[in-house]
């Protein structure tokens, strides 16, 4: 099974309407990991995913500002759509799949509190969370200052996001 996470409910078809990171074509993304789909249940103006597959085969989430997970996901509703493997799906990297065609939904799940669900995934060992307070202060500062240097690279919505969550961390 493959998962697709979003804040949009009531979908019967997952539409290919996102630009592929690999081909540049319009695609829809799926993941083998429910915990990654949970992290994708976020607003478009908070396009800040700090998670990826580690050498241990598990998803690793890195908080880049204090209490990031709770702030981004606490009390927020999401939808996890499940699809069966289908023709046309391409494994692009690790546990990530994409399709250039729209894919029908097999089943779905309503998640009333994404943050709580992510913590459950942590308890079952499906995700490793690297909390901000556990990350080396030098690394914390490097990430914050990198964002400061690139604050205008991604448009006004992300600029506001970075100002809100990172400006107090800058040199």
mmCIF file of C-alpha atoms in Angstrom:
data_model
loop_
_atom_site.group_PDB
_atom_site.id
_atom_site.type_symbol
_atom_site.label_atom_id
_atom_site.label_comp_id
_atom_site.label_asym_id
_atom_site.label_seq_id
_atom_site.Cartn_x
_atom_site.Cartn_y
_atom_site.Cartn_z
ATOM 1 C CA UNK A 1 0.000 0.000 0.000
ATOM 2 C CA UNK A 2 1.021 3.577 -0.635
ATOM 3 C CA UNK A 3 -0.035 6.705 1.259
ATOM 4 C CA UNK A 4 -0.767 10.308 0.337
ATOM 5 C CA UNK A 5 -1.187 12.888 3.102
ATOM 6 C CA UNK A 6 -3.039 16.193 2.789
ATOM 7 C CA UNK A 7 -5.271 18.654 4.601
ATOM 8 C CA UNK A 8 -7.954 18.197 1.936
ATOM 9 C CA UNK A 9 -10.793 15.838 2.774
ATOM 10 C CA UNK A 10 -13.326 14.053 0.595
ATOM 11 C CA UNK A 11 -11.090 13.045 -2.284
ATOM 12 C CA UNK A 12 -11.984 10.083 -4.501
ATOM 13 C CA UNK A 13 -9.070 10.639 -6.853
ATOM 14 C CA UNK A 14 -5.585 11.931 -6.084
ATOM 15 C CA UNK A 15 -4.759 14.291 -8.941
ATOM 16 C CA UNK A 16 -1.348 14.711 -10.504
ATOM 17 C CA UNK A 17 -0.927 18.449 -9.941
ATOM 18 C CA UNK A 18 2.539 18.852 -8.385
ATOM 19 C CA UNK A 19 5.814 19.419 -10.196
ATOM 20 C CA UNK A 20 8.124 16.402 -9.966
ATOM 21 C CA UNK A 21 11.462 16.966 -8.216
ATOM 22 C CA UNK A 22 13.086 14.511 -10.629
ATOM 23 C CA UNK A 23 11.445 14.914 -14.045
ATOM 24 C CA UNK A 24 9.826 18.337 -13.825
ATOM 25 C CA UNK A 25 6.570 16.818 -15.097
ATOM 26 C CA UNK A 26 3.224 17.172 -13.310
ATOM 27 C CA UNK A 27 2.802 14.245 -10.891
ATOM 28 C CA UNK A 28 1.202 13.056 -7.687
ATOM 29 C CA UNK A 29 3.431 11.772 -4.867
ATOM 30 C CA UNK A 30 2.967 8.726 -2.652
ATOM 31 C CA UNK A 31 5.031 7.164 0.116
ATOM 32 C CA UNK A 32 5.402 3.703 1.588
ATOM 33 C CA UNK A 33 5.587 5.294 5.055
ATOM 34 C CA UNK A 34 2.407 6.401 6.819
ATOM 35 C CA UNK A 35 4.515 8.617 9.101
ATOM 36 C CA UNK A 36 5.822 10.544 6.080
ATOM 37 C CA UNK A 37 2.262 10.971 4.782
ATOM 38 C CA UNK A 38 1.338 12.458 8.174
ATOM 39 C CA UNK A 39 4.094 15.071 7.816
ATOM 40 C CA UNK A 40 2.660 15.999 4.399
ATOM 41 C CA UNK A 41 -0.638 16.965 6.073
ATOM 42 C CA UNK A 42 0.245 20.640 6.284
ATOM 43 C CA UNK A 43 -0.760 23.934 4.815
ATOM 44 C CA UNK A 44 0.901 24.973 1.528
ATOM 45 C CA UNK A 45 2.220 28.126 3.207
ATOM 46 C CA UNK A 46 4.125 25.928 5.675
ATOM 47 C CA UNK A 47 6.045 23.979 3.045
ATOM 48 C CA UNK A 48 8.758 23.055 5.514
ATOM 49 C CA UNK A 49 9.366 19.309 5.624
ATOM 50 C CA UNK A 50 12.527 18.388 7.518
ATOM 51 C CA UNK A 51 12.238 14.633 7.243
ATOM 52 C CA UNK A 52 13.962 11.966 5.237
ATOM 53 C CA UNK A 53 14.966 8.349 5.123
ATOM 54 C CA UNK A 54 17.967 7.495 7.289
ATOM 55 C CA UNK A 55 20.622 4.840 6.755
ATOM 56 C CA UNK A 56 18.686 2.669 9.192
ATOM 57 C CA UNK A 57 15.711 2.579 6.793
ATOM 58 C CA UNK A 58 13.542 4.691 9.117
ATOM 59 C CA UNK A 59 12.175 8.157 8.577
ATOM 60 C CA UNK A 60 14.049 10.822 10.579
ATOM 61 C CA UNK A 61 12.406 14.150 11.438
ATOM 62 C CA UNK A 62 14.649 17.080 12.442
ATOM 63 C CA UNK A 63 13.186 20.004 14.342
ATOM 64 C CA UNK A 64 14.887 23.142 13.021
ATOM 65 C CA UNK A 65 13.208 25.544 15.436
ATOM 66 C CA UNK A 66 11.988 24.988 19.023
ATOM 67 C CA UNK A 67 8.856 22.846 19.338
ATOM 68 C CA UNK A 68 8.519 22.632 15.547
ATOM 69 C CA UNK A 69 6.427 19.460 15.426
ATOM 70 C CA UNK A 70 3.834 20.693 17.911
ATOM 71 C CA UNK A 71 3.630 24.128 16.293
ATOM 72 C CA UNK A 72 3.171 22.778 12.760
ATOM 73 C CA UNK A 73 0.895 19.822 13.530
ATOM 74 C CA UNK A 74 -0.652 20.195 16.992
ATOM 75 C CA UNK A 75 -4.458 20.102 16.901
ATOM 76 C CA UNK A 76 -4.520 20.077 13.095
ATOM 77 C CA UNK A 77 -6.627 17.690 11.017
ATOM 78 C CA UNK A 78 -5.295 15.715 8.076
ATOM 79 C CA UNK A 79 -6.332 12.982 5.673
ATOM 80 C CA UNK A 80 -4.302 9.932 4.776
ATOM 81 C CA UNK A 81 -5.351 8.430 1.466
ATOM 82 C CA UNK A 82 -4.366 4.858 0.673
ATOM 83 C CA UNK A 83 -3.926 3.453 -2.793
ATOM 84 C CA UNK A 84 -3.027 0.036 -4.087
ATOM 85 C CA UNK A 85 -0.004 -0.315 -6.354
ATOM 86 C CA UNK A 86 -1.011 0.726 -9.858
ATOM 87 C CA UNK A 87 0.415 0.863 -13.351
ATOM 88 C CA UNK A 88 2.356 4.013 -14.031
ATOM 89 C CA UNK A 89 3.765 4.456 -10.523
ATOM 90 C CA UNK A 90 7.504 5.122 -10.522
ATOM 91 C CA UNK A 91 9.766 4.650 -7.507
ATOM 92 C CA UNK A 92 11.786 7.867 -7.555
ATOM 93 C CA UNK A 93 13.898 7.576 -4.403
ATOM 94 C CA UNK A 94 13.762 5.422 -1.300
ATOM 95 C CA UNK A 95 10.151 5.002 -0.229
ATOM 96 C CA UNK A 96 8.791 7.706 -2.565
ATOM 97 C CA UNK A 97 6.637 7.024 -5.606
ATOM 98 C CA UNK A 98 5.099 9.294 -8.206
ATOM 99 C CA UNK A 99 2.549 9.048 -10.978
ATOM 100 C CA UNK A 100 1.888 11.284 -13.968
ATOM 101 C CA UNK A 101 -1.747 10.152 -14.000
ATOM 102 C CA UNK A 102 -4.514 10.684 -11.449
ATOM 103 C CA UNK A 103 -4.914 7.721 -9.065
ATOM 104 C CA UNK A 104 -8.196 6.553 -7.501
ATOM 105 C CA UNK A 105 -8.393 6.348 -3.705
ATOM 106 C CA UNK A 106 -8.644 2.837 -2.267
ATOM 107 C CA UNK A 107 -9.448 3.952 1.290
ATOM 108 C CA UNK A 108 -8.778 6.904 3.562
ATOM 109 C CA UNK A 109 -8.300 7.849 7.186
ATOM 110 C CA UNK A 110 -9.237 11.070 8.965
ATOM 111 C CA UNK A 111 -6.561 12.149 11.452
ATOM 112 C CA UNK A 112 -7.990 14.593 13.987
ATOM 113 C CA UNK A 113 -4.637 15.562 15.528
ATOM 114 C CA UNK A 114 -1.643 15.022 13.271
ATOM 115 C CA UNK A 115 0.839 15.769 16.064
ATOM 116 C CA UNK A 116 -0.591 13.059 18.324
ATOM 117 C CA UNK A 117 -0.476 10.572 15.440
ATOM 118 C CA UNK A 118 3.170 11.423 14.672
ATOM 119 C CA UNK A 119 4.043 10.773 18.327
ATOM 120 C CA UNK A 120 2.296 7.377 18.087
ATOM 121 C CA UNK A 121 4.430 6.583 15.029
ATOM 122 C CA UNK A 122 7.494 7.501 17.099
ATOM 123 C CA UNK A 123 6.409 5.130 19.892
ATOM 124 C CA UNK A 124 6.063 2.257 17.421
ATOM 125 C CA UNK A 125 9.529 2.962 16.013
ATOM 126 C CA UNK A 126 8.425 4.072 12.542
ATOM 127 C CA UNK A 127 9.969 7.531 12.890
ATOM 128 C CA UNK A 128 12.950 8.940 14.764
ATOM 129 C CA UNK A 129 12.369 12.494 15.963
ATOM 130 C CA UNK A 130 15.420 14.677 16.513
ATOM 131 C CA UNK A 131 14.067 17.402 18.767
ATOM 132 C CA UNK A 132 15.505 20.886 18.559
ATOM 133 C CA UNK A 133 16.880 20.729 22.100
ATOM 134 C CA UNK A 134 18.835 17.556 21.218
ATOM 135 C CA UNK A 135 20.534 19.011 18.127
ATOM 136 C CA UNK A 136 24.030 20.449 18.478
ATOM 137 C CA UNK A 137 23.770 24.244 19.015
ATOM 138 C CA UNK A 138 26.312 24.852 16.230
ATOM 139 C CA UNK A 139 24.115 22.909 13.790
ATOM 140 C CA UNK A 140 21.038 24.782 15.044
ATOM 141 C CA UNK A 141 22.729 28.123 14.342
ATOM 142 C CA UNK A 142 23.987 26.999 10.908
ATOM 143 C CA UNK A 143 20.458 26.086 9.794
ATOM 144 C CA UNK A 144 18.945 29.296 11.157
ATOM 145 C CA UNK A 145 21.559 31.483 9.487
ATOM 146 C CA UNK A 146 21.254 29.581 6.201
ATOM 147 C CA UNK A 147 17.543 30.421 6.201
ATOM 148 C CA UNK A 148 18.362 34.054 7.007
ATOM 149 C CA UNK A 149 20.623 34.164 3.945
ATOM 150 C CA UNK A 150 17.919 32.659 1.708
ATOM 151 C CA UNK A 151 14.795 34.202 3.185
ATOM 152 C CA UNK A 152 13.593 35.639 -0.122
ATOM 153 C CA UNK A 153 14.192 32.525 -2.250
ATOM 154 C CA UNK A 154 10.740 30.924 -1.922
ATOM 155 C CA UNK A 155 8.184 33.709 -2.068
ATOM 156 C CA UNK A 156 6.306 35.835 0.443
ATOM 157 C CA UNK A 157 4.440 33.031 2.269
ATOM 158 C CA UNK A 158 7.648 31.190 3.135
ATOM 159 C CA UNK A 159 9.387 34.477 3.930
ATOM 160 C CA UNK A 160 6.713 35.150 6.568
ATOM 161 C CA UNK A 161 7.024 31.579 7.851
ATOM 162 C CA UNK A 162 10.800 31.968 8.245
ATOM 163 C CA UNK A 163 10.475 35.351 9.960
ATOM 164 C CA UNK A 164 7.951 33.929 12.420
ATOM 165 C CA UNK A 165 9.891 30.792 13.320
ATOM 166 C CA UNK A 166 13.564 31.637 12.766
ATOM 167 C CA UNK A 167 14.263 35.351 13.222
ATOM 168 C CA UNK A 168 14.810 34.973 16.989
ATOM 169 C CA UNK A 169 17.477 32.315 16.243
ATOM 170 C CA UNK A 170 19.608 34.405 13.846
ATOM 171 C CA UNK A 171 22.948 36.000 14.665
#
